[in-house]
PDB file of C-alpha atoms in Angstrom:
ATOM      1  CA  ASP A   1       0.000   0.000   0.000  1.00  0.00           C
ATOM      2  CA  TYR A   2       2.799   2.401   0.891  1.00  0.00           C
ATOM      3  CA  GLN A   3       4.721   1.837  -2.369  1.00  0.00           C
ATOM      4  CA  SER A   4       1.525   2.142  -4.378  1.00  0.00           C
ATOM      5  CA  TYR A   5       0.641   5.409  -2.588  1.00  0.00           C
ATOM      6  CA  LEU A   6       3.936   7.011  -3.544  1.00  0.00           C
ATOM      7  CA  ILE A   7       3.211   6.701  -7.291  1.00  0.00           C
ATOM      8  CA  THR A   8      -0.506   7.462  -7.148  1.00  0.00           C
ATOM      9  CA  SER A   9      -1.730  10.897  -8.198  1.00  0.00           C
ATOM     10  CA  LEU A  10      -2.795  13.247  -5.429  1.00  0.00           C
ATOM     11  CA  ASN A  11      -6.016  15.240  -5.575  1.00  0.00           C
ATOM     12  CA  VAL A  12      -4.652  17.954  -7.870  1.00  0.00           C
ATOM     13  CA  PRO A  13      -6.981  17.973 -10.911  1.00  0.00           C
ATOM     14  CA  GLU A  14      -5.413  21.171 -12.309  1.00  0.00           C
ATOM     15  CA  ASP A  15      -2.216  23.146 -11.804  1.00  0.00           C
ATOM     16  CA  THR A  16      -2.354  24.581  -8.286  1.00  0.00           C
ATOM     17  CA  VAL A  17      -0.240  27.065  -6.357  1.00  0.00           C
ATOM     18  CA  PHE A  18       0.733  25.854  -2.894  1.00  0.00           C
ATOM     19  CA  GLU A  19       2.536  28.082  -0.399  1.00  0.00           C
ATOM     20  CA  VAL A  20       4.965  26.858   2.229  1.00  0.00           C
ATOM     21  CA  LYS A  21       5.246  29.713   4.673  1.00  0.00           C
ATOM     22  CA  LYS A  22       8.459  30.598   6.438  1.00  0.00           C
ATOM     23  CA  GLY A  23       8.856  28.736   9.718  1.00  0.00           C
ATOM     24  CA  TRP A  24       6.392  25.964   8.903  1.00  0.00           C
ATOM     25  CA  SER A  25       7.190  22.517  10.254  1.00  0.00           C
ATOM     26  CA  PHE A  26       6.619  19.426   8.111  1.00  0.00           C
ATOM     27  CA  ASN A  27       3.519  18.628  10.170  1.00  0.00           C
ATOM     28  CA  LYS A  28       2.175  22.121   9.443  1.00  0.00           C
ATOM     29  CA  ILE A  29       2.721  21.533   5.727  1.00  0.00           C
ATOM     30  CA  ILE A  30       0.902  18.198   5.945  1.00  0.00           C
ATOM     31  CA  ASN A  31      -2.025  19.869   7.723  1.00  0.00           C
ATOM     32  CA  SER A  32      -2.202  22.576   5.043  1.00  0.00           C
ATOM     33  CA  LEU A  33      -2.193  19.993   2.248  1.00  0.00           C
ATOM     34  CA  LYS A  34      -4.987  18.126   4.008  1.00  0.00           C
ATOM     35  CA  SER A  35      -7.050  21.282   4.602  1.00  0.00           C
ATOM     36  CA  LYS A  36      -6.892  21.982   0.863  1.00  0.00           C
ATOM     37  CA  SER A  37      -7.956  18.359   0.144  1.00  0.00           C
ATOM     38  CA  ILE A  38      -4.740  17.735  -1.782  1.00  0.00           C
ATOM     39  CA  ILE A  39      -4.172  14.718   0.479  1.00  0.00           C
ATOM     40  CA  SER A  40      -6.798  12.748   2.386  1.00  0.00           C
ATOM     41  CA  ASP A  41      -4.570  10.563   4.579  1.00  0.00           C
ATOM     42  CA  GLU A  42      -1.349  12.035   5.898  1.00  0.00           C
ATOM     43  CA  VAL A  43       0.206   8.872   7.362  1.00  0.00           C
ATOM     44  CA  TYR A  44       2.065   7.630   4.284  1.00  0.00           C
ATOM     45  CA  LEU A  45       3.258  11.103   3.280  1.00  0.00           C
ATOM     46  CA  LYS A  46       4.614  11.700   6.779  1.00  0.00           C
ATOM     47  CA  LEU A  47       6.309   8.315   6.640  1.00  0.00           C
ATOM     48  CA  TYR A  48       7.872   9.069   3.245  1.00  0.00           C
ATOM     49  CA  GLY A  49       9.029  12.508   4.361  1.00  0.00           C
ATOM     50  CA  ARG A  50      10.862  11.058   7.337  1.00  0.00           C
ATOM     51  CA  HIS A  51      12.116   7.919   5.627  1.00  0.00           C
ATOM     52  CA  SER A  52      13.564   9.903   2.705  1.00  0.00           C
ATOM     53  CA  LYS A  53      14.822  12.620   5.083  1.00  0.00           C
ATOM     54  CA  LEU A  54      13.154  15.195   2.811  1.00  0.00           C
ATOM     55  CA  ALA A  55      10.889  16.401   5.619  1.00  0.00           C
ATOM     56  CA  VAL A  56      13.738  18.533   6.995  1.00  0.00           C
ATOM     57  CA  GLN A  57      14.712  19.864   3.561  1.00  0.00           C
ATOM     58  CA  VAL A  58      11.467  21.647   2.719  1.00  0.00           C
ATOM     59  CA  LYS A  59      11.982  25.312   1.761  1.00  0.00           C
ATOM     60  CA  ALA A  60       9.576  28.207   2.168  1.00  0.00           C
ATOM     61  CA  GLY A  61       8.044  29.597  -0.997  1.00  0.00           C
ATOM     62  CA  GLU A  62       5.218  29.360  -3.483  1.00  0.00           C
ATOM     63  CA  TYR A  63       5.231  26.212  -5.592  1.00  0.00           C
ATOM     64  CA  LEU A  64       3.309  25.112  -8.657  1.00  0.00           C
ATOM     65  CA  LEU A  65       1.809  21.647  -8.174  1.00  0.00           C
ATOM     66  CA  SER A  66       1.090  20.172 -11.586  1.00  0.00           C
ATOM     67  CA  ALA A  67      -2.127  18.286 -12.258  1.00  0.00           C
ATOM     68  CA  GLY A  68      -1.740  14.605 -11.379  1.00  0.00           C
ATOM     69  CA  ILE A  69       1.344  15.136  -9.202  1.00  0.00           C
ATOM     70  CA  THR A  70       2.388  12.163  -7.061  1.00  0.00           C
ATOM     71  CA  PRO A  71       3.569  12.299  -3.433  1.00  0.00           C
ATOM     72  CA  VAL A  72       7.171  11.697  -4.505  1.00  0.00           C
ATOM     73  CA  GLU A  73       6.973  14.504  -7.065  1.00  0.00           C
ATOM     74  CA  LEU A  74       5.339  16.822  -4.520  1.00  0.00           C
ATOM     75  CA  MET A  75       8.205  16.331  -2.093  1.00  0.00           C
ATOM     76  CA  GLU A  76      10.704  17.000  -4.889  1.00  0.00           C
ATOM     77  CA  VAL A  77       8.927  20.272  -5.678  1.00  0.00           C
ATOM     78  CA  ILE A  78       8.665  21.670  -2.147  1.00  0.00           C
ATOM     79  CA  THR A  79      12.283  20.803  -1.342  1.00  0.00           C
ATOM     80  CA  SER A  80      13.653  22.235  -4.618  1.00  0.00           C
ATOM     81  CA  GLY A  81      13.518  25.904  -3.583  1.00  0.00           C
ATOM     82  CA  ARG A  82      12.258  26.707  -7.092  1.00  0.00           C
ATOM     83  CA  SER A  83       9.595  29.071  -5.862  1.00  0.00           C
ATOM     84  CA  ILE A  84       7.216  30.854  -8.243  1.00  0.00           C
ATOM     85  CA  ASN A  85       8.668  34.201  -9.297  1.00  0.00           C
ATOM     86  CA  TYR A  86       6.896  37.405 -10.249  1.00  0.00           C
ATOM     87  CA  SER A  87       8.400  40.293 -12.185  1.00  0.00           C
ATOM     88  CA  PHE A  88       8.507  44.068 -12.061  1.00  0.00           C
ATOM     89  CA  THR A  89       9.930  46.336 -14.753  1.00  0.00           C
ATOM     90  CA  ILE A  90      11.534  49.703 -14.126  1.00  0.00           C
ATOM     91  CA  VAL A  91      10.686  51.499 -17.356  1.00  0.00           C
ATOM     92  CA  GLU A  92      13.390  53.384 -19.223  1.00  0.00           C
ATOM     93  CA  GLY A  93      12.736  57.102 -19.009  1.00  0.00           C
ATOM     94  CA  SER A  94      10.368  56.869 -16.043  1.00  0.00           C
ATOM     95  CA  THR A  95      10.885  59.234 -13.123  1.00  0.00           C
ATOM     96  CA  PHE A  96      11.356  58.269  -9.490  1.00  0.00           C
ATOM     97  CA  LYS A  97       7.850  59.515  -8.750  1.00  0.00           C
ATOM     98  CA  GLN A  98       6.433  57.280 -11.490  1.00  0.00           C
ATOM     99  CA  LEU A  99       8.540  54.371 -10.251  1.00  0.00           C
ATOM    100  CA  ILE A 100       7.197  54.641  -6.702  1.00  0.00           C
ATOM    101  CA  GLU A 101       3.629  54.852  -8.006  1.00  0.00           C
ATOM    102  CA  SER A 102       3.990  51.777 -10.225  1.00  0.00           C
ATOM    103  CA  ILE A 103       5.905  49.641  -7.734  1.00  0.00           C
ATOM    104  CA  SER A 104       3.249  50.293  -5.093  1.00  0.00           C
ATOM    105  CA  LYS A 105       0.825  48.479  -7.411  1.00  0.00           C
ATOM    106  CA  ALA A 106       3.088  45.508  -8.153  1.00  0.00           C
ATOM    107  CA  GLU A 107       1.451  42.216  -7.226  1.00  0.00           C
ATOM    108  CA  PHE A 108       2.650  40.305  -4.165  1.00  0.00           C
ATOM    109  CA  LEU A 109       5.344  42.805  -3.153  1.00  0.00           C
ATOM    110  CA  ASN A 110       5.476  43.747   0.511  1.00  0.00           C
ATOM    111  CA  ASN A 111       5.462  47.535   0.178  1.00  0.00           C
ATOM    112  CA  ASP A 112       7.511  48.705   3.167  1.00  0.00           C
ATOM    113  CA  LEU A 113       8.026  52.145   1.572  1.00  0.00           C
ATOM    114  CA  GLU A 114       4.412  53.285   1.576  1.00  0.00           C
ATOM    115  CA  GLY A 115       3.881  56.729   3.053  1.00  0.00           C
ATOM    116  CA  LEU A 116       7.578  57.466   3.559  1.00  0.00           C
ATOM    117  CA  SER A 117       9.074  60.845   2.707  1.00  0.00           C
ATOM    118  CA  GLU A 118      11.871  61.095   0.165  1.00  0.00           C
ATOM    119  CA  LYS A 119      14.398  61.545   2.983  1.00  0.00           C
ATOM    120  CA  GLU A 120      13.078  58.432   4.736  1.00  0.00           C
ATOM    121  CA  LEU A 121      13.209  56.497   1.454  1.00  0.00           C
ATOM    122  CA  LEU A 122      16.850  57.442   0.964  1.00  0.00           C
ATOM    123  CA  ALA A 123      17.626  56.261   4.493  1.00  0.00           C
ATOM    124  CA  ILE A 124      15.848  52.904   4.287  1.00  0.00           C
ATOM    125  CA  LEU A 125      17.403  52.215   0.870  1.00  0.00           C
ATOM    126  CA  ASP A 126      20.815  53.273   2.202  1.00  0.00           C
ATOM    127  CA  LEU A 127      21.396  55.643  -0.735  1.00  0.00           C
ATOM    128  CA  LYS A 128      24.239  58.155  -0.444  1.00  0.00           C
ATOM    129  CA  PHE A 129      22.522  60.725  -2.636  1.00  0.00           C
ATOM    130  CA  GLU A 130      20.534  63.866  -1.962  1.00  0.00           C
ATOM    131  CA  HIS A 131      17.978  62.830  -4.585  1.00  0.00           C
ATOM    132  CA  PRO A 132      16.913  59.295  -5.674  1.00  0.00           C
ATOM    133  CA  GLU A 133      16.239  60.185  -9.298  1.00  0.00           C
ATOM    134  CA  GLY A 134      17.942  57.955 -11.841  1.00  0.00           C
ATOM    135  CA  VAL A 135      19.806  55.688  -9.425  1.00  0.00           C
ATOM    136  CA  PHE A 136      17.901  52.462 -10.208  1.00  0.00           C
ATOM    137  CA  LEU A 137      18.682  50.587 -13.421  1.00  0.00           C
ATOM    138  CA  ALA A 138      15.767  50.312 -15.850  1.00  0.00           C
ATOM    139  CA  GLU A 139      15.441  46.542 -16.086  1.00  0.00           C
ATOM    140  CA  THR A 140      13.018  43.693 -15.329  1.00  0.00           C
ATOM    141  CA  TYR A 141      13.460  42.141 -11.892  1.00  0.00           C
ATOM    142  CA  SER A 142      12.074  38.848 -10.631  1.00  0.00           C
ATOM    143  CA  TYR A 143      10.990  38.318  -7.051  1.00  0.00           C
ATOM    144  CA  GLU A 144       9.111  35.922  -4.800  1.00  0.00           C
ATOM    145  CA  ARG A 145       5.841  36.664  -3.058  1.00  0.00           C
ATOM    146  CA  ASN A 146       6.211  38.965  -0.019  1.00  0.00           C
ATOM    147  CA  THR A 147       9.590  40.316  -1.112  1.00  0.00           C
ATOM    148  CA  LYS A 148      10.029  43.778   0.362  1.00  0.00           C
ATOM    149  CA  THR A 149       9.831  46.670  -2.063  1.00  0.00           C
ATOM    150  CA  SER A 150      12.975  48.099  -0.482  1.00  0.00           C
ATOM    151  CA  GLU A 151      14.862  44.863  -1.231  1.00  0.00           C
ATOM    152  CA  LEU A 152      13.930  44.997  -4.909  1.00  0.00           C
ATOM    153  CA  LEU A 153      14.990  48.648  -5.195  1.00  0.00           C
ATOM    154  CA  LYS A 154      18.264  47.915  -3.428  1.00  0.00           C
ATOM    155  CA  ARG A 155      18.940  45.266  -6.079  1.00  0.00           C
ATOM    156  CA  ALA A 156      18.081  47.761  -8.824  1.00  0.00           C
ATOM    157  CA  HIS A 157      20.467  50.324  -7.352  1.00  0.00           C
ATOM    158  CA  ALA A 158      23.269  47.767  -6.960  1.00  0.00           C
ATOM    159  CA  LEU A 159      22.847  46.728 -10.603  1.00  0.00           C
ATOM    160  CA  LEU A 160      22.923  50.387 -11.665  1.00  0.00           C
ATOM    161  CA  GLN A 161      26.174  50.940  -9.779  1.00  0.00           C
ATOM    162  CA  LYS A 162      27.707  47.771 -11.213  1.00  0.00           C
ATOM    163  CA  THR A 163      26.706  48.704 -14.769  1.00  0.00           C
ATOM    164  CA  LEU A 164      27.852  52.311 -14.430  1.00  0.00           C
ATOM    165  CA  THR A 165      31.220  51.289 -12.964  1.00  0.00           C
ATOM    166  CA  ALA A 166      31.845  48.751 -15.731  1.00  0.00           C
ATOM    167  CA  GLU A 167      30.968  51.251 -18.476  1.00  0.00           C
ATOM    168  CA  TRP A 168      33.009  54.035 -16.839  1.00  0.00           C
ATOM    169  CA  GLU A 169      36.106  51.841 -16.820  1.00  0.00           C
ATOM    170  CA  LYS A 170      35.976  51.395 -20.611  1.00  0.00           C
ATOM    171  CA  LYS A 171      34.687  54.857 -21.570  1.00  0.00           C
ATOM    172  CA  LYS A 172      36.011  56.955 -24.414  1.00  0.00           C
ATOM    173  CA  ALA A 173      38.850  59.305 -23.534  1.00  0.00           C
ATOM    174  CA  GLY A 174      38.375  63.053 -23.225  1.00  0.00           C
ATOM    175  CA  LEU A 175      34.730  63.105 -22.136  1.00  0.00           C
ATOM    176  CA  PRO A 176      33.425  66.211 -20.306  1.00  0.00           C
ATOM    177  CA  TYR A 177      32.414  64.371 -17.119  1.00  0.00           C
ATOM    178  CA  LYS A 178      34.102  64.832 -13.757  1.00  0.00           C
ATOM    179  CA  ASN A 179      32.751  61.558 -12.380  1.00  0.00           C
ATOM    180  CA  PRO A 180      30.438  58.614 -13.181  1.00  0.00           C
ATOM    181  CA  TYR A 181      27.437  60.432 -11.688  1.00  0.00           C
ATOM    182  CA  GLU A 182      27.711  63.173 -14.314  1.00  0.00           C
ATOM    183  CA  SER A 183      27.698  60.534 -17.043  1.00  0.00           C
ATOM    184  CA  LEU A 184      24.545  59.103 -15.442  1.00  0.00           C
ATOM    185  CA  ILE A 185      22.946  62.551 -15.676  1.00  0.00           C
ATOM    186  CA  MET A 186      23.828  62.648 -19.370  1.00  0.00           C
ATOM    187  CA  ALA A 187      22.479  59.122 -19.860  1.00  0.00           C
ATOM    188  CA  SER A 188      19.139  60.187 -18.391  1.00  0.00           C
ATOM    189  CA  ILE A 189      18.900  63.106 -20.831  1.00  0.00           C
ATOM    190  CA  VAL A 190      19.730  60.825 -23.749  1.00  0.00           C
ATOM    191  CA  GLU A 191      17.117  58.356 -22.486  1.00  0.00           C
ATOM    192  CA  LYS A 192      14.429  61.041 -22.498  1.00  0.00           C
ATOM    193  CA  GLU A 193      15.410  62.428 -25.891  1.00  0.00           C
ATOM    194  CA  THR A 194      15.099  59.232 -27.917  1.00  0.00           C
ATOM    195  CA  ALA A 195      13.834  55.660 -27.742  1.00  0.00           C
ATOM    196  CA  ARG A 196      15.834  54.676 -30.820  1.00  0.00           C
ATOM    197  CA  ALA A 197      18.934  52.634 -30.058  1.00  0.00           C
ATOM    198  CA  ASP A 198      20.750  53.917 -33.158  1.00  0.00           C
ATOM    199  CA  GLU A 199      20.256  57.558 -32.126  1.00  0.00           C
ATOM    200  CA  ARG A 200      21.417  57.346 -28.517  1.00  0.00           C
ATOM    201  CA  PRO A 201      25.175  57.642 -29.241  1.00  0.00           C
ATOM    202  CA  VAL A 202      24.495  60.324 -31.879  1.00  0.00           C
ATOM    203  CA  ILE A 203      22.538  62.480 -29.423  1.00  0.00           C
ATOM    204  CA  ALA A 204      25.150  61.864 -26.731  1.00  0.00           C
ATOM    205  CA  GLY A 205      27.717  63.117 -29.241  1.00  0.00           C
ATOM    206  CA  VAL A 206      25.757  66.327 -29.807  1.00  0.00           C
ATOM    207  CA  PHE A 207      25.492  67.019 -26.088  1.00  0.00           C
ATOM    208  CA  THR A 208      29.131  66.247 -25.250  1.00  0.00           C
ATOM    209  CA  ARG A 209      30.293  68.534 -28.064  1.00  0.00           C
ATOM    210  CA  ARG A 210      28.074  71.309 -26.750  1.00  0.00           C
ATOM    211  CA  LEU A 211      29.559  70.875 -23.269  1.00  0.00           C
ATOM    212  CA  ASP A 212      33.077  70.952 -24.736  1.00  0.00           C
ATOM    213  CA  LYS A 213      32.276  74.220 -26.497  1.00  0.00           C
ATOM    214  CA  GLY A 214      30.659  75.796 -23.442  1.00  0.00           C
ATOM    215  CA  MET A 215      27.237  75.804 -25.099  1.00  0.00           C
ATOM    216  CA  ARG A 216      24.015  75.283 -23.154  1.00  0.00           C
ATOM    217  CA  LEU A 217      22.449  71.877 -23.740  1.00  0.00           C
ATOM    218  CA  GLN A 218      19.004  73.433 -24.365  1.00  0.00           C
ATOM    219  CA  THR A 219      17.147  70.145 -24.059  1.00  0.00           C
ATOM    220  CA  ASP A 220      13.394  70.225 -23.438  1.00  0.00           C
ATOM    221  CA  PRO A 221      13.198  67.155 -21.125  1.00  0.00           C
ATOM    222  CA  THR A 222      15.253  69.013 -18.514  1.00  0.00           C
ATOM    223  CA  VAL A 223      12.849  71.960 -18.694  1.00  0.00           C
ATOM    224  CA  ILE A 224       9.890  69.623 -18.244  1.00  0.00           C
ATOM    225  CA  TYR A 225      11.545  67.912 -15.283  1.00  0.00           C
ATOM    226  CA  GLY A 226      12.272  71.259 -13.656  1.00  0.00           C
ATOM    227  CA  MET A 227       8.653  72.331 -14.083  1.00  0.00           C
ATOM    228  CA  GLY A 228       7.429  69.316 -12.082  1.00  0.00           C
ATOM    229  CA  ASP A 229       3.656  69.237 -11.655  1.00  0.00           C
ATOM    230  CA  LYS A 230       3.350  72.587 -13.455  1.00  0.00           C
ATOM    231  CA  TYR A 231       3.996  70.815 -16.756  1.00  0.00           C
ATOM    232  CA  LYS A 232       0.646  70.200 -18.471  1.00  0.00           C
ATOM    233  CA  GLY A 233       1.789  68.809 -21.792  1.00  0.00           C
ATOM    234  CA  ASN A 234       3.168  71.908 -23.516  1.00  0.00           C
ATOM    235  CA  ILE A 235       6.276  74.047 -23.107  1.00  0.00           C
ATOM    236  CA  ARG A 236       5.823  77.769 -23.628  1.00  0.00           C
ATOM    237  CA  ARG A 237       8.571  80.237 -24.446  1.00  0.00           C
ATOM    238  CA  SER A 238       8.229  81.638 -20.922  1.00  0.00           C
ATOM    239  CA  ASP A 239       9.012  78.153 -19.571  1.00  0.00           C
ATOM    240  CA  LEU A 240      12.247  78.086 -21.528  1.00  0.00           C
ATOM    241  CA  LEU A 241      13.237  81.433 -20.057  1.00  0.00           C
ATOM    242  CA  ARG A 242      12.199  80.690 -16.466  1.00  0.00           C
ATOM    243  CA  PRO A 243      15.262  79.554 -14.462  1.00  0.00           C
ATOM    244  CA  THR A 244      15.129  76.288 -12.526  1.00  0.00           C
ATOM    245  CA  PRO A 245      18.060  74.127 -11.404  1.00  0.00           C
ATOM    246  CA  TYR A 246      17.199  71.817 -14.323  1.00  0.00           C
ATOM    247  CA  ASN A 247      16.485  74.281 -17.131  1.00  0.00           C
ATOM    248  CA  THR A 248      19.385  73.752 -19.521  1.00  0.00           C
ATOM    249  CA  TYR A 249      18.231  76.756 -21.556  1.00  0.00           C
ATOM    250  CA  THR A 250      19.344  78.936 -18.631  1.00  0.00           C
ATOM    251  CA  ILE A 251      22.122  76.913 -16.932  1.00  0.00           C
ATOM    252  CA  PRO A 252      25.438  76.454 -18.796  1.00  0.00           C
ATOM    253  CA  ALA A 253      26.016  72.894 -17.622  1.00  0.00           C
ATOM    254  CA  LEU A 254      24.443  69.569 -16.768  1.00  0.00           C
ATOM    255  CA  PRO A 255      21.472  69.632 -14.370  1.00  0.00           C
ATOM    256  CA  PRO A 256      22.266  68.676 -10.755  1.00  0.00           C
ATOM    257  CA  THR A 257      20.788  65.155 -10.920  1.00  0.00           C
ATOM    258  CA  PRO A 258      19.523  62.667 -13.489  1.00  0.00           C
ATOM    259  CA  ILE A 259      16.012  63.366 -14.766  1.00  0.00           C
ATOM    260  CA  ALA A 260      14.881  59.754 -15.264  1.00  0.00           C
ATOM    261  CA  MET A 261      15.714  56.085 -14.879  1.00  0.00           C
ATOM    262  CA  VAL A 262      18.075  54.752 -17.518  1.00  0.00           C
ATOM    263  CA  GLY A 263      18.879  51.454 -19.172  1.00  0.00           C
ATOM    264  CA  ARG A 264      22.266  49.966 -19.995  1.00  0.00           C
ATOM    265  CA  GLU A 265      22.189  51.284 -23.574  1.00  0.00           C
ATOM    266  CA  ALA A 266      21.790  54.915 -22.514  1.00  0.00           C
ATOM    267  CA  ILE A 267      24.704  54.606 -20.075  1.00  0.00           C
ATOM    268  CA  HIS A 268      26.838  53.064 -22.810  1.00  0.00           C
ATOM    269  CA  ALA A 269      25.884  55.843 -25.223  1.00  0.00           C
ATOM    270  CA  ALA A 270      26.703  58.602 -22.717  1.00  0.00           C
ATOM    271  CA  LEU A 271      30.167  57.116 -22.210  1.00  0.00           C
ATOM    272  CA  ASN A 272      30.710  56.265 -25.879  1.00  0.00           C
ATOM    273  CA  PRO A 273      29.236  59.212 -27.806  1.00  0.00           C
ATOM    274  CA  GLN A 274      29.444  59.087 -31.568  1.00  0.00           C
ATOM    275  CA  GLU A 275      31.979  61.415 -33.155  1.00  0.00           C
ATOM    276  CA  GLY A 276      30.736  64.025 -35.588  1.00  0.00           C
ATOM    277  CA  LYS A 277      30.092  67.739 -36.066  1.00  0.00           C
ATOM    278  CA  ALA A 278      26.360  68.060 -35.376  1.00  0.00           C
ATOM    279  CA  LEU A 279      25.454  70.507 -32.593  1.00  0.00           C
ATOM    280  CA  PHE A 280      21.669  70.583 -33.012  1.00  0.00           C
ATOM    281  CA  PHE A 281      18.813  68.161 -33.607  1.00  0.00           C
ATOM    282  CA  VAL A 282      15.050  68.336 -33.963  1.00  0.00           C
ATOM    283  CA  ALA A 283      12.323  65.687 -33.863  1.00  0.00           C
ATOM    284  CA  LYS A 284      11.057  64.807 -37.343  1.00  0.00           C
ATOM    285  CA  GLY A 285       7.702  63.466 -36.155  1.00  0.00           C
ATOM    286  CA  ASP A 286       8.312  59.821 -37.042  1.00  0.00           C
ATOM    287  CA  GLY A 287      10.271  58.976 -33.897  1.00  0.00           C
ATOM    288  CA  SER A 288      13.624  59.979 -35.398  1.00  0.00           C
ATOM    289  CA  HIS A 289      15.600  63.254 -35.411  1.00  0.00           C
ATOM    290  CA  TYR A 290      17.248  65.533 -37.937  1.00  0.00           C
ATOM    291  CA  PHE A 291      20.800  66.519 -36.970  1.00  0.00           C
ATOM    292  CA  SER A 292      22.427  69.819 -38.004  1.00  0.00           C
ATOM    293  CA  GLU A 293      25.939  71.258 -37.808  1.00  0.00           C
ATOM    294  CA  THR A 294      24.919  74.915 -37.992  1.00  0.00           C
ATOM    295  CA  LEU A 295      22.218  77.030 -36.380  1.00  0.00           C
ATOM    296  CA  ARG A 296      21.010  78.126 -39.818  1.00  0.00           C
ATOM    297  CA  GLU A 297      20.496  74.521 -40.902  1.00  0.00           C
ATOM    298  CA  HIS A 298      18.828  73.754 -37.592  1.00  0.00           C
ATOM    299  CA  ASN A 299      16.376  76.652 -37.857  1.00  0.00           C
ATOM    300  CA  LYS A 300      15.437  75.452 -41.328  1.00  0.00           C
ATOM    301  CA  ALA A 301      14.823  71.951 -39.944  1.00  0.00           C
ATOM    302  CA  VAL A 302      12.737  73.356 -37.079  1.00  0.00           C
ATOM    303  CA  HIS A 303      10.546  75.174 -39.595  1.00  0.00           C
ATOM    304  CA  GLN A 304      10.155  72.023 -41.669  1.00  0.00           C
ATOM    305  CA  TYR A 305       9.553  69.479 -38.924  1.00  0.00           C
ATOM    306  CA  GLN A 306       8.088  71.489 -36.019  1.00  0.00           C
ATOM    307  CA  ILE A 307       6.361  74.609 -37.265  1.00  0.00           C
ATOM    308  CA  ASN A 308       4.851  72.718 -40.214  1.00  0.00           C
ATOM    309  CA  ARG A 309       4.222  69.480 -38.342  1.00  0.00           C
ATOM    310  CA  ARG A 310       2.939  66.445 -40.215  1.00  0.00           C
ATOM    311  CA  LYS A 311      -0.573  65.308 -39.381  1.00  0.00           C
ATOM    312  CA  ASP A 312       0.648  61.948 -38.050  1.00  0.00           C
ATOM    313  CA  TYR A 313       3.395  63.560 -35.916  1.00  0.00           C
ATOM    314  CA  ARG A 314       4.675  61.380 -33.086  1.00  0.00           C
ATOM    315  CA  SER A 315       7.636  61.695 -30.781  1.00  0.00           C
ATOM    316  CA  SER A 316       8.422  58.000 -30.305  1.00  0.00           C
ATOM    317  CA  PRO A 317       9.277  55.273 -32.849  1.00  0.00           C
TER     318      PRO A 317
END
């Protein structure tokens, strides 16, 4: 009877998620399986758990029990540690405010950051920055149920630091950055300016040349970021002239912090800008940009692509 039981399907007619909570004893697991009618008689399963010595190897987590699973297979699953994972994506170009809003809605995360001020967030995440903008790598992260939100963001920050350090070590020579953080600021601007992979190093080239020449960057995303909640979808001329710490139409340098979350490609582009002579660019309305070497050529392009916008104008590819 015992040997037959071990190879007989349990009462799992369809794929079922079963959770082994942290601190549960084997007897507690048996009781939970019985309460869910997955097993009807616990004697043989208890005997197998102890005889095989698997009863002391069970690991906490969420496990997928396949339809028709046998007792032997069940024990293999709940001792494997291969818990069900969920995922959360930090979107390229999203702001810290948007990140906090979206991560608070992520399923099965234990949100231990809810209601905290920015200063408190910096402390609990152990970030050595005055502002958390841009210091989490835009990537998809997997996690188990009840993972703390702070733990996921700490991973995202560690991956950002690792990626930035690696790219900084193999950067092009002669770049106008005093430190890796300044290159991160540039990467965030590049990230906001284009979603096209082929244009990132080109735009980074334009901006680094402008910095080398002492020109203002004059990039709209920094103006929008500096406006904060005052931005309602349009930039007026008065907005371009109104000084903020981020308005690169009025400040002759990089803004003080990144303006968005960045991916690996934007970091690589900021540290490996494409060589060339272009100092200006304008959106063409099809997701790409027109690059110009002179202000005269640029003004002509602005008239063509912005003042006389196409009916199907769009800013992203």
